[in-house]
Short mmCIF file of C-alpha atoms and ligand atoms in Angstrom, two decimals:
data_model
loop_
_atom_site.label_atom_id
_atom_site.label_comp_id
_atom_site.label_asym_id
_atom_site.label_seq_id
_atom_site.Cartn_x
_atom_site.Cartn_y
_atom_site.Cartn_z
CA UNK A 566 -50.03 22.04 53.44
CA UNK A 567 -49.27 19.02 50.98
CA UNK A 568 -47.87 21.50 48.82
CA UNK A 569 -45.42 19.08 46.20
CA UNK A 570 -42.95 21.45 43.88
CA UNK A 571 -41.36 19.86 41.15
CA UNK A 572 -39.10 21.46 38.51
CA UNK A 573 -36.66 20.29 35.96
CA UNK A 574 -33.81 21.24 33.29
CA UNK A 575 -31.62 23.69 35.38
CA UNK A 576 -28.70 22.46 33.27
CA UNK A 577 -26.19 23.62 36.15
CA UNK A 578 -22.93 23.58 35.08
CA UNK A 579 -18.87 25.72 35.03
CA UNK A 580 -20.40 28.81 32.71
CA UNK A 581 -23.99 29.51 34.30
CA UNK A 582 -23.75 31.37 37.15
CA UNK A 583 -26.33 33.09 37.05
CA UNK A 584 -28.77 30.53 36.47
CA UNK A 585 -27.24 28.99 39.90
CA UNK A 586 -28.27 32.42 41.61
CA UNK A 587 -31.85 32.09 40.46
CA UNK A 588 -31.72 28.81 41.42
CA UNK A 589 -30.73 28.74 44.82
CA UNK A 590 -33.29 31.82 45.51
CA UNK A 591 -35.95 28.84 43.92
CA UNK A 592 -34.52 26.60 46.43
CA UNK A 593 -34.67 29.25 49.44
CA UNK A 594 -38.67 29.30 48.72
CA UNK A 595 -39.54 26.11 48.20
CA UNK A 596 -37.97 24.92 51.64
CA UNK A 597 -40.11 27.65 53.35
CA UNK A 598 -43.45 26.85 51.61
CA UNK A 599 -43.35 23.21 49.86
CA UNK A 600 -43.86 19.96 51.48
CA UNK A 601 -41.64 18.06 49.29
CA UNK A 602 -39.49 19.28 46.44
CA UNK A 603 -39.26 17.46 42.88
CA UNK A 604 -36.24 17.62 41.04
CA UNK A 605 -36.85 15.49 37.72
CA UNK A 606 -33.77 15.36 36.14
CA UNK A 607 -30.68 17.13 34.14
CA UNK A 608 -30.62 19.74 37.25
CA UNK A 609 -26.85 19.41 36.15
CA UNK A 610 -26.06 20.26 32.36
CA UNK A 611 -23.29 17.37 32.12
CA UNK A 612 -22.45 14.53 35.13
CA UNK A 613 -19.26 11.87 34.71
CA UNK A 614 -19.66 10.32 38.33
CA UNK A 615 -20.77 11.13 41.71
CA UNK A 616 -16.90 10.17 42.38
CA UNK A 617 -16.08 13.16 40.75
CA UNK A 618 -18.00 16.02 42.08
CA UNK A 619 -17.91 14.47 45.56
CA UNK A 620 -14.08 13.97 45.91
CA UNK A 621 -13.44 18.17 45.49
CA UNK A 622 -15.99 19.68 43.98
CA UNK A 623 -15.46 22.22 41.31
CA UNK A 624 -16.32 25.78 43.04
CA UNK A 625 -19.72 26.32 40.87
CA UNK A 626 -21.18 23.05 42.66
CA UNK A 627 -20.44 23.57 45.71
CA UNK A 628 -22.81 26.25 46.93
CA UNK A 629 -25.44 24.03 44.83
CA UNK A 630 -24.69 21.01 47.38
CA UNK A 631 -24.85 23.14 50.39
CA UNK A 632 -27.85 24.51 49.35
CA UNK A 633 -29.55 20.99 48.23
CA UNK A 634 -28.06 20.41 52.08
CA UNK A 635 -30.30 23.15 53.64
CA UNK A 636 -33.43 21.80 51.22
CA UNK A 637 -33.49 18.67 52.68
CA UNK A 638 -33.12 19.50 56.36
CA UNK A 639 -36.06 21.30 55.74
CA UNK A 640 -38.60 19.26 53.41
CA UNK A 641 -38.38 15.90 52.17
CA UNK A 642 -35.85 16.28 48.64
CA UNK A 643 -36.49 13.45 45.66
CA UNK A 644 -33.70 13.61 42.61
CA UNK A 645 -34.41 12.07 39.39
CA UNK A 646 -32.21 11.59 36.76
CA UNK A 647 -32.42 12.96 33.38
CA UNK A 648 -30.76 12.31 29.90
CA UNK A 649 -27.23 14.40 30.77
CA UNK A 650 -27.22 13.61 34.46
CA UNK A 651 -28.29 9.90 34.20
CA UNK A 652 -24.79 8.85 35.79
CA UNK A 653 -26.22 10.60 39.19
CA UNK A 654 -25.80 7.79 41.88
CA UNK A 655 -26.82 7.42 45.29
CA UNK A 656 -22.92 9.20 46.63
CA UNK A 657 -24.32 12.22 45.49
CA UNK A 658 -27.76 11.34 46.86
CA UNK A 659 -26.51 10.76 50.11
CA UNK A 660 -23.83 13.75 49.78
CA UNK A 661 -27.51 16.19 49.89
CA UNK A 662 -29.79 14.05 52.07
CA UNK A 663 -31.73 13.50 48.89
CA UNK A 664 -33.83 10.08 47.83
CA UNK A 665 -33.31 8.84 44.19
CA UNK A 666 -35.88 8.48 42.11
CA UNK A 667 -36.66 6.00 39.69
CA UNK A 668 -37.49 6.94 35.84
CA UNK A 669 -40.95 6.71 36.40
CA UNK A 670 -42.67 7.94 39.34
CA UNK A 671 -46.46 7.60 40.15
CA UNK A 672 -46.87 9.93 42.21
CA UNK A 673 -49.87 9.85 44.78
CA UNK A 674 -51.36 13.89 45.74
CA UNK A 675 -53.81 15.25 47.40
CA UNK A 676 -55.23 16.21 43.95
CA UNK A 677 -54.98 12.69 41.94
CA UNK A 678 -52.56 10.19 40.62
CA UNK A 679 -49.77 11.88 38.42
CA UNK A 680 -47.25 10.03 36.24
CA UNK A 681 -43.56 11.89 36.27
CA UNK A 682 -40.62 11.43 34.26
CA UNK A 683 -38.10 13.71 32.95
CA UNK A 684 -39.75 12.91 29.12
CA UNK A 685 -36.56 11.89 27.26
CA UNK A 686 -38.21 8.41 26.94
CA UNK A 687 -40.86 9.58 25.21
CA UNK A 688 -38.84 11.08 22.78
CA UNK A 689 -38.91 7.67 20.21
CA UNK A 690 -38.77 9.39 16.75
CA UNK A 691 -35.49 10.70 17.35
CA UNK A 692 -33.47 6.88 16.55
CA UNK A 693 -30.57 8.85 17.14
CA UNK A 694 -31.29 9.75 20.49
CA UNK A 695 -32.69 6.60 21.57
CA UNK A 696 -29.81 4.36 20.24
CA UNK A 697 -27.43 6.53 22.83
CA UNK A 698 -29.68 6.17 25.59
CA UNK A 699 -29.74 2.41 25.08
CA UNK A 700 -26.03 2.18 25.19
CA UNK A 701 -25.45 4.55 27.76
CA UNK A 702 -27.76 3.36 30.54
CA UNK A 703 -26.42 -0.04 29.97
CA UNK A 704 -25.25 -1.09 33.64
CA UNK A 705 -22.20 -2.90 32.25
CA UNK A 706 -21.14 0.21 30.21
CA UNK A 707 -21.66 2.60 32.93
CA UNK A 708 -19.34 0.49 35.49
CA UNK A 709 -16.67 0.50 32.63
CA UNK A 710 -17.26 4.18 32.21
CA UNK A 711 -16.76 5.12 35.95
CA UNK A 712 -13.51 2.81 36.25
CA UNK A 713 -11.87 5.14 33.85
CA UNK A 714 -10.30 8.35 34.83
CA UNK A 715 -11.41 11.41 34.93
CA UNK A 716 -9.40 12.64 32.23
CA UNK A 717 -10.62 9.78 30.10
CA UNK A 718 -14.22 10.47 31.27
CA UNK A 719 -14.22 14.57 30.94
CA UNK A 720 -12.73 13.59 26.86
CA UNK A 721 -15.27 11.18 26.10
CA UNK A 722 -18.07 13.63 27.69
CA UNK A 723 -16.53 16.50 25.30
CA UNK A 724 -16.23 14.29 22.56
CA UNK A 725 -19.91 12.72 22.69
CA UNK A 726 -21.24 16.71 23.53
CA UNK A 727 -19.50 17.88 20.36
CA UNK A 728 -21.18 14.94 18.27
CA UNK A 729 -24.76 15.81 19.71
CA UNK A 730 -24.93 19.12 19.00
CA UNK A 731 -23.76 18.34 15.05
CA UNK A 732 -26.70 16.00 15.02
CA UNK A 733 -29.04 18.40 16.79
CA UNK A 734 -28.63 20.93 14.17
CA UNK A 735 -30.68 18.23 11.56
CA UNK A 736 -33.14 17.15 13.87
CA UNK A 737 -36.27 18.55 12.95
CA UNK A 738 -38.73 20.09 15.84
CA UNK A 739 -41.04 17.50 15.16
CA UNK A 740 -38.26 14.71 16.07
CA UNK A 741 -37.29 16.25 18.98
CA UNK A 742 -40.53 16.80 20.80
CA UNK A 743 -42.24 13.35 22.25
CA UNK A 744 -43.84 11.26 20.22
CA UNK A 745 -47.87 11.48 20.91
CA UNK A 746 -48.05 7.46 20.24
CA UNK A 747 -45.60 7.08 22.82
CA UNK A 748 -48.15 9.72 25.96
CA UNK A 749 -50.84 7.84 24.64
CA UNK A 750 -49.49 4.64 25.62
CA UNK A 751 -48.21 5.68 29.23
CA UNK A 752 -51.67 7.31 30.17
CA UNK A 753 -53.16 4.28 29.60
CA UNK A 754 -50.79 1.86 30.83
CA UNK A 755 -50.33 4.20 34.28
CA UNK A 756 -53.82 4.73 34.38
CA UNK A 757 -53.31 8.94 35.22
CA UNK A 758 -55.18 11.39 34.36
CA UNK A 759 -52.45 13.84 34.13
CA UNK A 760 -48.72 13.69 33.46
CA UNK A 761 -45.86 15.72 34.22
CA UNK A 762 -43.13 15.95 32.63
CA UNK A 763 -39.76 18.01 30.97
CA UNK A 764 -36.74 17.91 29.07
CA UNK A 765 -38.44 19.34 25.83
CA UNK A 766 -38.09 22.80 26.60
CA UNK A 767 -41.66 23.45 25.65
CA UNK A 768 -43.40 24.37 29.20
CA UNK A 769 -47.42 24.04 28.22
CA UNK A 770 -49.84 22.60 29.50
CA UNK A 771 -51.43 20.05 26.66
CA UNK A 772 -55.34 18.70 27.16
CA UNK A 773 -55.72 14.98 25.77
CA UNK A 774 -58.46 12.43 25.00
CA UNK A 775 -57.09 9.49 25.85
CA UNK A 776 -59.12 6.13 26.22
CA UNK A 777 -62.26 8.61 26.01
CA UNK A 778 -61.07 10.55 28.69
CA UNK A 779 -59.82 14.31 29.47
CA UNK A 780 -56.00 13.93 30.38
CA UNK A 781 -53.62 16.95 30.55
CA UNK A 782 -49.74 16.51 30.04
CA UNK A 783 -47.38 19.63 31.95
CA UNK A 784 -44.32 19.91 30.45
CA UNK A 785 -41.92 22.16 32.83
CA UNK A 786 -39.63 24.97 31.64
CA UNK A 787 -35.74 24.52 31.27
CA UNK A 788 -33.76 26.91 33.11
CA UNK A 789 -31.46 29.79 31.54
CA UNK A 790 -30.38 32.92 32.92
CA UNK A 791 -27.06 33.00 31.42
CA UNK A 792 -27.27 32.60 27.42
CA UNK A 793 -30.84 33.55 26.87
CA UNK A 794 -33.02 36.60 26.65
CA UNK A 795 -34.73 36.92 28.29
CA UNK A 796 -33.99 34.61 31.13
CA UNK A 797 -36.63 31.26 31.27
CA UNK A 798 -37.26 29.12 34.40
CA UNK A 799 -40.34 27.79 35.73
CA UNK A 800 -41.66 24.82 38.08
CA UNK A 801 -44.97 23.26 38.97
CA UNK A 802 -46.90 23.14 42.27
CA UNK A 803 -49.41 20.68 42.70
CA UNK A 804 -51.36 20.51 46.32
CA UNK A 805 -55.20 19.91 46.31
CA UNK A 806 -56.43 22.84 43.87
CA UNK A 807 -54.13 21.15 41.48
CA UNK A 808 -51.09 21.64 39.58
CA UNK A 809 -49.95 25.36 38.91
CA UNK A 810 -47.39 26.11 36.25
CA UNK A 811 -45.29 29.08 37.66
CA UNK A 812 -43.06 30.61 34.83
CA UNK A 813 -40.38 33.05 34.79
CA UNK A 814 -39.36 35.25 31.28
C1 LIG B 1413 -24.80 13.56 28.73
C2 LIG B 1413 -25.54 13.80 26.46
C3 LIG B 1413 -23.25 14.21 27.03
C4 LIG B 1413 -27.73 13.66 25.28
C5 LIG B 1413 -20.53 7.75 28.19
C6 LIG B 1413 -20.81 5.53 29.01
C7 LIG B 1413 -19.71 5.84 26.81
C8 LIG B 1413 -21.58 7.42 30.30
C9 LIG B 1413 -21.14 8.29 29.31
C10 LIG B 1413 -20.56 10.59 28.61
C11 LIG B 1413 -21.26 11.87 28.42
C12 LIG B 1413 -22.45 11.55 30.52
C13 LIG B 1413 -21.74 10.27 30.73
C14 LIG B 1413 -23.53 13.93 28.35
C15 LIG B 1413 -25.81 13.50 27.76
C16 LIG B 1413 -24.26 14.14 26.11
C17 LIG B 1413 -24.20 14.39 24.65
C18 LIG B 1413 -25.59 14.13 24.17
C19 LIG B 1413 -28.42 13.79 23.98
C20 LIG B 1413 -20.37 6.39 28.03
C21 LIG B 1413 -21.43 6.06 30.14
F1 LIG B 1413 -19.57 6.73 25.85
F2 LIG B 1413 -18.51 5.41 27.13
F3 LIG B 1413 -20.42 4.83 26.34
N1 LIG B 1413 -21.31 9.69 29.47
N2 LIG B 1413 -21.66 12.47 29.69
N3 LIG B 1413 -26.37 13.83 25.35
O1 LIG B 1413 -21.24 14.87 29.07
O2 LIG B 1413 -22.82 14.36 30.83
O3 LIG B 1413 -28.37 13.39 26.25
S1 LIG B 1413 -22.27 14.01 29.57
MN1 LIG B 1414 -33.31 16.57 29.31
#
């Protein structure tokens, strides 16, 4: 009992099928064993408005919704937002008998005080990054956004895909892992001994001095069972022995 799972990255979308499957069989066992289940963002690979997927859903989501359904009926279900599903509202919340979260969660266990996020925040060498995120999570940008139409919307999401991945390709490593400065900071401004966190793609589990004290930072797996091989997932389980990393490959 007081069994929290959390996991991150499934980057659901039209062309990964498979990674839906193993998924949903994720989702099957944490309703029958976890107390409350974690989702902390980009558990959708691209998202242009609740309005959309909730109207008629496109077939690949809508098994994903009726399973989120089942989830929730069974153990409490929290959904956090990450940097490609950051339009998630609460329509879709509601839609899945899910809570939102907010960016940063301290989140109280029967093990200790942990600090979650999806990570993208902490990501503040990459200017490119960060200048998008400013602009795009601006409230006023986001309400024009979701007044266009969907047409409009799916264009601007190809176009702004298309221009990420040319700037990915001369992005060092270095850039796009967090920026140590930046974990430092929240450890001691949350006052946690350990921090969870994804979006890197770099599931580990790091061991920090911070302040003069041991700290440990989990970074969660992304999710792939259609374009990589081997096939990666992974989530955490934290109850009162402490978090366990569980990873797939
Ligand atoms: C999400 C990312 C695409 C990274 C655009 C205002 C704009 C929202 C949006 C469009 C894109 C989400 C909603 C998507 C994340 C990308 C490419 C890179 C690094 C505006 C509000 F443009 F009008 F200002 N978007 N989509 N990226 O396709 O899901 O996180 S998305
Ligand atoms: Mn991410």
């Amino acid at each position: 009992a007081g069994a929290v799972w959390i996991a991150s990255d499934i980057h659901l979308g039209p062309d990964t099928p498979n990674t839906a499957r193993a998924f949903h069989a994720f989702l099957d066992k944490a309703c029958a064993q976890a107390d409350a289940l974690i989702l902390c963002g980009d558990i959708f690979d691209a998202w242009i408005g609740d309005d959309f997927a909730l109207a008629s859903p496109p077939e690949w989501l809508v098994h994903t919704l009726d399973k989120l359904v089942h989830v929730s009926s069974t153990t409490t279900l929290w959904l956090g937002r990450g940097n490609r599903d950051f339009l998630i509202g609460h329509a879709l919340a509601r839609r899945v008998g899910a809570q939102l979260l907010p960016d940063k969660v301290y989140l109280v266990t029967e093990y200790g005080n942990v600090l979650l996020s999806h990570g993208d925040e902490y990501c503040t060498a990459d200017a490119g990054y960060q200048r998008f995120r400013r602009i795009v999570r601006n409230p006023v940008v986001q309400k024009t956004f979701l007044a266009l139409g969907l047409k409009l919307r799916r264009d601007i999401a190809d176009w702004a895909r298309q221009r990420s991945m040319t700037a990915n390709r001369y992005k060092s490593a270095r850039i796009m892992d967090v920026e140590p400065q930046a974990i430092e900071q929240a450890f001691l401004d949350y006052d946690v001994d350990t921090m969870v966190h994804g979006h890197t793609h770099r599931p580990a589990t790091h061991r920090h001095i911070v302040g003069g004290r041991p700290r440990q930072r989990i970074v969660l797996p992304d999710w792939d069972y259609d374009h990589s091989q081997p096939a990666r997932a992974g989530w955490l389980t934290i109850d009162r022995n402490g978090p366990v990393l569980h990873q797939q490959t």
